Amino acid sequence: GAVVSQHPSWVICKSGTSVKIECRSLDFQATTMFWYRQFPKQSLMLMATSNEGSKATYEQGVEKDKFLINHASLTLSTLTVTSAHPEDSSFYICSAVDRGANYGYTFGSGTRLTVV
Amino acid sequence: AQSVTQLGSHVSVSEGALVLLRCNYSSSVPPYLFWYVQYPNQGLQLLLKYTSAATLVKGINGFEAEFKKSETSFHLTKPSAHMSDAAEYFCAVRGNSGYSTLTFGKGTMLLVSP
């Protein structure tokens, strides 16, 4: 089945630095990818929709200058958390749509970001 | 707008007992509905999905769900719980256009005791 690879699985960074998270569709082309944020014991909150070759669409309240999304190819989307602060610490999950699989939404394994 | 409501943030069952996790949806268009499972510090794994075909959907690991339009429900069941079923379960509904995002419920933590 469709596989989405997300890296890194966890990262610790210092305040003020930037962190890049990658999301790759391994065996299908994903023209659309989604980035979610999940706080402990809570549901997934959509941050942005990433479309290959165009600018991402951000949800209300999500700072586009802080959470940079690039979807430069049909198999790769990246989320860069710029100038990270402790409040950005969270679990980030990507999802890719496999259009050949009848509404197959496949999720990455998530990235645990801790900003110290 | 589409939404889902999961009744019960926690459900506790004994090993071997019936599992029932409730999900009600609201949708302005015929819904596409999903159930996902999440283990700690992992992504989401699809259990099953309803895409307007058969109303009784069978998924992986012995789970199934029945779409009931009259009740706007899509409850998840499993006849006999295993310890390995202990996890967080999310019900989700697709947005109203093409490949729009999924809207998730708040999740239900399934606890399985020996």
PDB file of C-alpha atoms in Angstrom:
ATOM      1  CA  GLY A   1       0.000   0.000   0.000  1.00  0.00           C
ATOM      2  CA  ALA A   2       0.841   3.665  -0.087  1.00  0.00           C
ATOM      3  CA  VAL A   3       3.638   4.713   2.222  1.00  0.00           C
ATOM      4  CA  VAL A   4       4.533   8.155   3.485  1.00  0.00           C
ATOM      5  CA  SER A   5       7.937   8.604   5.049  1.00  0.00           C
ATOM      6  CA  GLN A   6       8.381  11.436   7.534  1.00  0.00           C
ATOM      7  CA  HIS A   7      11.743  12.501   8.946  1.00  0.00           C
ATOM      8  CA  PRO A   8      13.019  13.081  11.466  1.00  0.00           C
ATOM      9  CA  SER A   9      10.880  11.143  13.899  1.00  0.00           C
ATOM     10  CA  TRP A  10      12.059  13.343  16.726  1.00  0.00           C
ATOM     11  CA  VAL A  11      14.214  16.416  17.050  1.00  0.00           C
ATOM     12  CA  ILE A  12      15.414  18.650  19.850  1.00  0.00           C
ATOM     13  CA  CYS A  13      16.538  22.144  18.982  1.00  0.00           C
ATOM     14  CA  LYS A  14      17.482  25.331  20.734  1.00  0.00           C
ATOM     15  CA  SER A  15      15.230  28.374  20.816  1.00  0.00           C
ATOM     16  CA  GLY A  16      15.800  30.622  17.845  1.00  0.00           C
ATOM     17  CA  THR A  17      16.959  27.928  15.487  1.00  0.00           C
ATOM     18  CA  SER A  18      15.061  26.469  12.539  1.00  0.00           C
ATOM     19  CA  VAL A  19      14.014  22.890  11.985  1.00  0.00           C
ATOM     20  CA  LYS A  20      13.038  21.209   8.733  1.00  0.00           C
ATOM     21  CA  ILE A  21      10.688  18.241   8.598  1.00  0.00           C
ATOM     22  CA  GLU A  22      10.395  16.167   5.434  1.00  0.00           C
ATOM     23  CA  CYS A  23       7.433  14.233   4.169  1.00  0.00           C
ATOM     24  CA  ARG A  24       7.883  11.887   1.216  1.00  0.00           C
ATOM     25  CA  SER A  25       5.430   9.720  -0.643  1.00  0.00           C
ATOM     26  CA  LEU A  26       7.413   6.611  -1.470  1.00  0.00           C
ATOM     27  CA  ASP A  27       5.348   4.781  -4.037  1.00  0.00           C
ATOM     28  CA  PHE A  28       2.867   7.289  -5.362  1.00  0.00           C
ATOM     29  CA  GLN A  29       2.693  10.859  -6.505  1.00  0.00           C
ATOM     30  CA  ALA A  30       1.120  13.228  -4.058  1.00  0.00           C
ATOM     31  CA  THR A  31      -0.039  16.464  -5.595  1.00  0.00           C
ATOM     32  CA  THR A  32      -1.621  17.366  -2.266  1.00  0.00           C
ATOM     33  CA  MET A  33      -0.168  16.999   1.193  1.00  0.00           C
ATOM     34  CA  PHE A  34      -1.456  18.186   4.540  1.00  0.00           C
ATOM     35  CA  TRP A  35       0.422  19.249   7.634  1.00  0.00           C
ATOM     36  CA  TYR A  36      -1.105  18.764  11.057  1.00  0.00           C
ATOM     37  CA  ARG A  37      -0.102  19.625  14.561  1.00  0.00           C
ATOM     38  CA  GLN A  38      -1.131  17.528  17.515  1.00  0.00           C
ATOM     39  CA  PHE A  39      -0.900  18.579  21.141  1.00  0.00           C
ATOM     40  CA  PRO A  40      -0.716  15.926  23.877  1.00  0.00           C
ATOM     41  CA  LYS A  41      -3.923  13.977  24.259  1.00  0.00           C
ATOM     42  CA  GLN A  42      -5.646  16.068  21.617  1.00  0.00           C
ATOM     43  CA  SER A  43      -6.799  15.639  18.078  1.00  0.00           C
ATOM     44  CA  LEU A  44      -5.031  16.674  14.907  1.00  0.00           C
ATOM     45  CA  MET A  45      -5.232  20.309  13.940  1.00  0.00           C
ATOM     46  CA  LEU A  46      -4.760  21.158  10.289  1.00  0.00           C
ATOM     47  CA  MET A  47      -2.032  23.725   9.779  1.00  0.00           C
ATOM     48  CA  ALA A  48      -1.830  23.955   6.016  1.00  0.00           C
ATOM     49  CA  THR A  49      -2.534  22.307   2.706  1.00  0.00           C
ATOM     50  CA  SER A  50       0.445  21.888   0.435  1.00  0.00           C
ATOM     51  CA  ASN A  51       0.001  21.639  -3.304  1.00  0.00           C
ATOM     52  CA  GLU A  52       2.846  20.726  -5.633  1.00  0.00           C
ATOM     53  CA  GLY A  53       4.159  23.702  -7.524  1.00  0.00           C
ATOM     54  CA  SER A  54       2.088  26.323  -5.756  1.00  0.00           C
ATOM     55  CA  LYS A  55       1.944  28.170  -2.478  1.00  0.00           C
ATOM     56  CA  ALA A  56       0.561  26.407   0.537  1.00  0.00           C
ATOM     57  CA  THR A  57      -2.819  27.332   1.930  1.00  0.00           C
ATOM     58  CA  TYR A  58      -2.627  28.051   5.634  1.00  0.00           C
ATOM     59  CA  GLU A  59      -5.401  27.686   8.147  1.00  0.00           C
ATOM     60  CA  GLN A  60      -6.542  30.683  10.085  1.00  0.00           C
ATOM     61  CA  GLY A  61      -4.226  31.492  12.946  1.00  0.00           C
ATOM     62  CA  VAL A  62      -1.220  29.654  11.529  1.00  0.00           C
ATOM     63  CA  GLU A  63       1.726  31.955  10.885  1.00  0.00           C
ATOM     64  CA  LYS A  64       2.912  31.330   7.352  1.00  0.00           C
ATOM     65  CA  ASP A  65       6.213  33.092   7.982  1.00  0.00           C
ATOM     66  CA  LYS A  66       6.918  30.853  10.916  1.00  0.00           C
ATOM     67  CA  PHE A  67       5.832  27.574   9.382  1.00  0.00           C
ATOM     68  CA  LEU A  68       7.296  27.524   5.891  1.00  0.00           C
ATOM     69  CA  ILE A  69       5.969  24.849   3.586  1.00  0.00           C
ATOM     70  CA  ASN A  70       7.572  23.847   0.317  1.00  0.00           C
ATOM     71  CA  HIS A  71       6.132  21.252  -2.045  1.00  0.00           C
ATOM     72  CA  ALA A  72       8.636  21.337  -4.859  1.00  0.00           C
ATOM     73  CA  SER A  73       8.049  17.881  -6.258  1.00  0.00           C
ATOM     74  CA  LEU A  74       5.281  15.333  -6.511  1.00  0.00           C
ATOM     75  CA  THR A  75       6.826  13.226  -3.787  1.00  0.00           C
ATOM     76  CA  LEU A  76       8.236  15.698  -1.283  1.00  0.00           C
ATOM     77  CA  SER A  77       6.836  18.367   0.973  1.00  0.00           C
ATOM     78  CA  THR A  78       8.795  20.065   3.724  1.00  0.00           C
ATOM     79  CA  LEU A  79       7.761  22.007   6.796  1.00  0.00           C
ATOM     80  CA  THR A  80      10.318  24.376   8.272  1.00  0.00           C
ATOM     81  CA  VAL A  81       9.700  25.779  11.718  1.00  0.00           C
ATOM     82  CA  THR A  82      11.624  29.029  11.741  1.00  0.00           C
ATOM     83  CA  SER A  83      12.985  30.727  14.843  1.00  0.00           C
ATOM     84  CA  ALA A  84      11.521  28.001  16.990  1.00  0.00           C
ATOM     85  CA  HIS A  85      10.305  28.708  20.511  1.00  0.00           C
ATOM     86  CA  PRO A  86       9.301  26.336  23.293  1.00  0.00           C
ATOM     87  CA  GLU A  87       5.621  26.859  22.482  1.00  0.00           C
ATOM     88  CA  ASP A  88       6.282  25.328  19.057  1.00  0.00           C
ATOM     89  CA  SER A  89       7.080  22.041  20.759  1.00  0.00           C
ATOM     90  CA  SER A  90       4.527  19.579  19.489  1.00  0.00           C
ATOM     91  CA  PHE A  91       3.910  16.489  17.368  1.00  0.00           C
ATOM     92  CA  TYR A  92       3.754  17.297  13.664  1.00  0.00           C
ATOM     93  CA  ILE A  93       2.187  14.868  11.205  1.00  0.00           C
ATOM     94  CA  CYS A  94       1.968  15.001   7.441  1.00  0.00           C
ATOM     95  CA  SER A  95      -0.552  13.310   5.207  1.00  0.00           C
ATOM     96  CA  ALA A  96      -0.518  12.703   1.487  1.00  0.00           C
ATOM     97  CA  VAL A  97      -3.386  11.990  -0.829  1.00  0.00           C
ATOM     98  CA  ASP A  98      -3.012   9.018  -3.145  1.00  0.00           C
ATOM     99  CA  ARG A  99      -5.428   9.898  -5.892  1.00  0.00           C
ATOM    100  CA  GLY A 100      -5.159   6.445  -7.378  1.00  0.00           C
ATOM    101  CA  ALA A 101      -6.422   4.783  -4.224  1.00  0.00           C
ATOM    102  CA  ASN A 102     -10.006   5.977  -3.905  1.00  0.00           C
ATOM    103  CA  TYR A 103      -9.519   8.678  -1.313  1.00  0.00           C
ATOM    104  CA  GLY A 104      -6.460   7.179   0.268  1.00  0.00           C
ATOM    105  CA  TYR A 105      -5.148   9.565   2.868  1.00  0.00           C
ATOM    106  CA  THR A 106      -1.845   8.167   4.089  1.00  0.00           C
ATOM    107  CA  PHE A 107      -0.109   9.566   7.141  1.00  0.00           C
ATOM    108  CA  GLY A 108       3.532   9.875   8.027  1.00  0.00           C
ATOM    109  CA  SER A 109       4.791   8.546  11.328  1.00  0.00           C
ATOM    110  CA  GLY A 110       5.039  11.999  12.829  1.00  0.00           C
ATOM    111  CA  THR A 111       7.809  14.214  14.182  1.00  0.00           C
ATOM    112  CA  ARG A 112       8.167  15.040  17.860  1.00  0.00           C
ATOM    113  CA  LEU A 113       9.675  18.523  18.082  1.00  0.00           C
ATOM    114  CA  THR A 114      11.052  19.740  21.383  1.00  0.00           C
ATOM    115  CA  VAL A 115      12.389  23.277  21.584  1.00  0.00           C
ATOM    116  CA  VAL A 116      14.591  23.999  24.581  1.00  0.00           C
TER     117      VAL A 116
ATOM    118  CA  ALA B   1     -19.023  22.488   7.102  1.00  0.00           C
ATOM    119  CA  GLN B   2     -18.235  18.920   7.983  1.00  0.00           C
ATOM    120  CA  SER B   3     -17.671  17.772  11.548  1.00  0.00           C
ATOM    121  CA  VAL B   4     -17.507  14.628  13.622  1.00  0.00           C
ATOM    122  CA  THR B   5     -18.286  14.010  17.260  1.00  0.00           C
ATOM    123  CA  GLN B   6     -16.792  11.121  19.138  1.00  0.00           C
ATOM    124  CA  LEU B   7     -18.695  10.234  22.265  1.00  0.00           C
ATOM    125  CA  GLY B   8     -16.449   9.339  25.135  1.00  0.00           C
ATOM    126  CA  SER B   9     -12.840  10.409  25.421  1.00  0.00           C
ATOM    127  CA  HIS B  10     -12.039   7.067  27.054  1.00  0.00           C
ATOM    128  CA  VAL B  11     -13.562   3.625  26.649  1.00  0.00           C
ATOM    129  CA  SER B  12     -12.498   0.717  28.852  1.00  0.00           C
ATOM    130  CA  VAL B  13     -13.136  -2.912  27.997  1.00  0.00           C
ATOM    131  CA  SER B  14     -11.872  -6.260  29.139  1.00  0.00           C
ATOM    132  CA  GLU B  15      -9.882  -8.463  26.839  1.00  0.00           C
ATOM    133  CA  GLY B  16     -12.314 -10.521  24.775  1.00  0.00           C
ATOM    134  CA  ALA B  17     -15.185  -8.090  25.203  1.00  0.00           C
ATOM    135  CA  LEU B  18     -16.996  -6.177  22.497  1.00  0.00           C
ATOM    136  CA  VAL B  19     -15.464  -2.888  21.441  1.00  0.00           C
ATOM    137  CA  LEU B  20     -17.820  -0.051  20.481  1.00  0.00           C
ATOM    138  CA  LEU B  21     -16.486   3.396  19.683  1.00  0.00           C
ATOM    139  CA  ARG B  22     -19.066   5.975  18.712  1.00  0.00           C
ATOM    140  CA  CYS B  23     -18.872   8.568  15.986  1.00  0.00           C
ATOM    141  CA  ASN B  24     -21.560  10.910  14.706  1.00  0.00           C
ATOM    142  CA  TYR B  25     -21.026  13.164  11.751  1.00  0.00           C
ATOM    143  CA  SER B  26     -22.404  16.305  10.246  1.00  0.00           C
ATOM    144  CA  SER B  27     -21.991  16.906   6.560  1.00  0.00           C
ATOM    145  CA  SER B  28     -23.601  19.088   3.928  1.00  0.00           C
ATOM    146  CA  VAL B  29     -22.756  16.550   1.228  1.00  0.00           C
ATOM    147  CA  PRO B  30     -22.742  12.755   1.154  1.00  0.00           C
ATOM    148  CA  PRO B  31     -19.949  12.007   3.580  1.00  0.00           C
ATOM    149  CA  TYR B  32     -16.779  10.053   3.169  1.00  0.00           C
ATOM    150  CA  LEU B  33     -15.895   8.732   6.613  1.00  0.00           C
ATOM    151  CA  PHE B  34     -12.760   7.230   8.068  1.00  0.00           C
ATOM    152  CA  TRP B  35     -11.522   5.557  11.213  1.00  0.00           C
ATOM    153  CA  TYR B  36      -7.846   5.765  12.128  1.00  0.00           C
ATOM    154  CA  VAL B  37      -5.838   4.298  14.988  1.00  0.00           C
ATOM    155  CA  GLN B  38      -2.832   5.997  16.582  1.00  0.00           C
ATOM    156  CA  TYR B  39      -0.307   4.369  18.856  1.00  0.00           C
ATOM    157  CA  PRO B  40       1.865   6.581  21.097  1.00  0.00           C
ATOM    158  CA  ASN B  41       4.281   8.796  19.198  1.00  0.00           C
ATOM    159  CA  GLN B  42       3.228   7.384  15.875  1.00  0.00           C
ATOM    160  CA  GLY B  43       1.254   8.551  12.891  1.00  0.00           C
ATOM    161  CA  LEU B  44      -2.236   7.459  11.996  1.00  0.00           C
ATOM    162  CA  GLN B  45      -3.065   4.094  10.488  1.00  0.00           C
ATOM    163  CA  LEU B  46      -6.225   3.666   8.465  1.00  0.00           C
ATOM    164  CA  LEU B  47      -8.593   1.082   9.885  1.00  0.00           C
ATOM    165  CA  LEU B  48     -11.389   1.488   7.364  1.00  0.00           C
ATOM    166  CA  LYS B  49     -13.245   4.007   5.248  1.00  0.00           C
ATOM    167  CA  TYR B  50     -16.734   4.549   3.906  1.00  0.00           C
ATOM    168  CA  THR B  51     -16.938   6.039   0.423  1.00  0.00           C
ATOM    169  CA  SER B  52     -20.622   5.590  -0.427  1.00  0.00           C
ATOM    170  CA  ALA B  53     -20.444   1.910  -1.327  1.00  0.00           C
ATOM    171  CA  ALA B  54     -21.550  -0.771   1.130  1.00  0.00           C
ATOM    172  CA  THR B  55     -22.842   0.621   4.413  1.00  0.00           C
ATOM    173  CA  LEU B  56     -21.093  -2.068   6.445  1.00  0.00           C
ATOM    174  CA  VAL B  57     -17.398  -1.582   6.060  1.00  0.00           C
ATOM    175  CA  LYS B  58     -14.849  -4.140   7.145  1.00  0.00           C
ATOM    176  CA  GLY B  59     -11.380  -3.006   8.026  1.00  0.00           C
ATOM    177  CA  ILE B  60      -8.130  -4.336   9.315  1.00  0.00           C
ATOM    178  CA  ASN B  61      -7.524  -6.143  12.599  1.00  0.00           C
ATOM    179  CA  GLY B  62     -11.121  -7.344  12.829  1.00  0.00           C
ATOM    180  CA  PHE B  63     -12.696  -3.895  13.028  1.00  0.00           C
ATOM    181  CA  GLU B  64     -15.808  -2.892  11.159  1.00  0.00           C
ATOM    182  CA  ALA B  65     -18.125   0.090  11.034  1.00  0.00           C
ATOM    183  CA  GLU B  66     -21.660   0.650   9.826  1.00  0.00           C
ATOM    184  CA  PHE B  67     -22.760   3.815   8.105  1.00  0.00           C
ATOM    185  CA  LYS B  68     -26.272   4.801   9.207  1.00  0.00           C
ATOM    186  CA  LYS B  69     -27.545   7.834   7.395  1.00  0.00           C
ATOM    187  CA  SER B  70     -30.723   8.092   9.452  1.00  0.00           C
ATOM    188  CA  GLU B  71     -28.671   8.307  12.621  1.00  0.00           C
ATOM    189  CA  THR B  72     -25.735  10.206  11.066  1.00  0.00           C
ATOM    190  CA  SER B  73     -23.500   7.660  12.710  1.00  0.00           C
ATOM    191  CA  PHE B  74     -20.446   5.623  11.826  1.00  0.00           C
ATOM    192  CA  HIS B  75     -19.667   3.603  14.944  1.00  0.00           C
ATOM    193  CA  LEU B  76     -16.617   1.346  15.076  1.00  0.00           C
ATOM    194  CA  THR B  77     -16.906  -2.161  16.481  1.00  0.00           C
ATOM    195  CA  LYS B  78     -14.832  -5.235  17.093  1.00  0.00           C
ATOM    196  CA  PRO B  79     -16.319  -8.448  18.499  1.00  0.00           C
ATOM    197  CA  SER B  80     -13.424  -9.327  20.775  1.00  0.00           C
ATOM    198  CA  ALA B  81     -10.845  -6.887  22.112  1.00  0.00           C
ATOM    199  CA  HIS B  82      -7.159  -7.726  22.240  1.00  0.00           C
ATOM    200  CA  MET B  83      -4.591  -6.067  24.438  1.00  0.00           C
ATOM    201  CA  SER B  84      -2.905  -4.797  21.291  1.00  0.00           C
ATOM    202  CA  ASP B  85      -6.034  -2.796  20.441  1.00  0.00           C
ATOM    203  CA  ALA B  86      -5.266  -0.323  23.224  1.00  0.00           C
ATOM    204  CA  ALA B  87      -4.654   2.955  21.401  1.00  0.00           C
ATOM    205  CA  GLU B  88      -6.244   6.249  20.393  1.00  0.00           C
ATOM    206  CA  TYR B  89      -8.945   6.059  17.748  1.00  0.00           C
ATOM    207  CA  PHE B  90      -9.993   8.931  15.527  1.00  0.00           C
ATOM    208  CA  CYS B  91     -13.070   9.272  13.391  1.00  0.00           C
ATOM    209  CA  ALA B  92     -12.760  11.652  10.442  1.00  0.00           C
ATOM    210  CA  VAL B  93     -14.887  13.076   7.658  1.00  0.00           C
ATOM    211  CA  ARG B  94     -13.608  14.325   4.343  1.00  0.00           C
ATOM    212  CA  GLY B  95     -14.241  17.894   3.320  1.00  0.00           C
ATOM    213  CA  ASN B  96     -16.803  18.753   0.752  1.00  0.00           C
ATOM    214  CA  SER B  97     -14.646  18.978  -2.337  1.00  0.00           C
ATOM    215  CA  GLY B  98     -12.317  16.669  -4.148  1.00  0.00           C
ATOM    216  CA  TYR B  99      -9.264  15.858  -2.119  1.00  0.00           C
ATOM    217  CA  SER B 100      -9.852  18.306   0.673  1.00  0.00           C
ATOM    218  CA  THR B 101      -8.536  17.633   4.110  1.00  0.00           C
ATOM    219  CA  LEU B 102     -10.021  15.391   6.722  1.00  0.00           C
ATOM    220  CA  THR B 103     -11.721  16.815   9.775  1.00  0.00           C
ATOM    221  CA  PHE B 104     -11.045  14.738  12.844  1.00  0.00           C
ATOM    222  CA  GLY B 105     -12.985  14.055  15.977  1.00  0.00           C
ATOM    223  CA  LYS B 106     -11.324  14.576  19.323  1.00  0.00           C
ATOM    224  CA  GLY B 107     -10.380  10.951  19.594  1.00  0.00           C
ATOM    225  CA  THR B 108     -11.267   8.090  21.911  1.00  0.00           C
ATOM    226  CA  MET B 109      -8.679   6.300  23.963  1.00  0.00           C
ATOM    227  CA  LEU B 110      -9.409   2.586  24.126  1.00  0.00           C
ATOM    228  CA  LEU B 111      -8.155   0.888  27.260  1.00  0.00           C
ATOM    229  CA  VAL B 112      -8.066  -2.903  27.356  1.00  0.00           C
ATOM    230  CA  SER B 113      -7.663  -4.712  30.643  1.00  0.00           C
ATOM    231  CA  PRO B 114      -6.646  -8.359  31.079  1.00  0.00           C
TER     232      PRO B 114
END
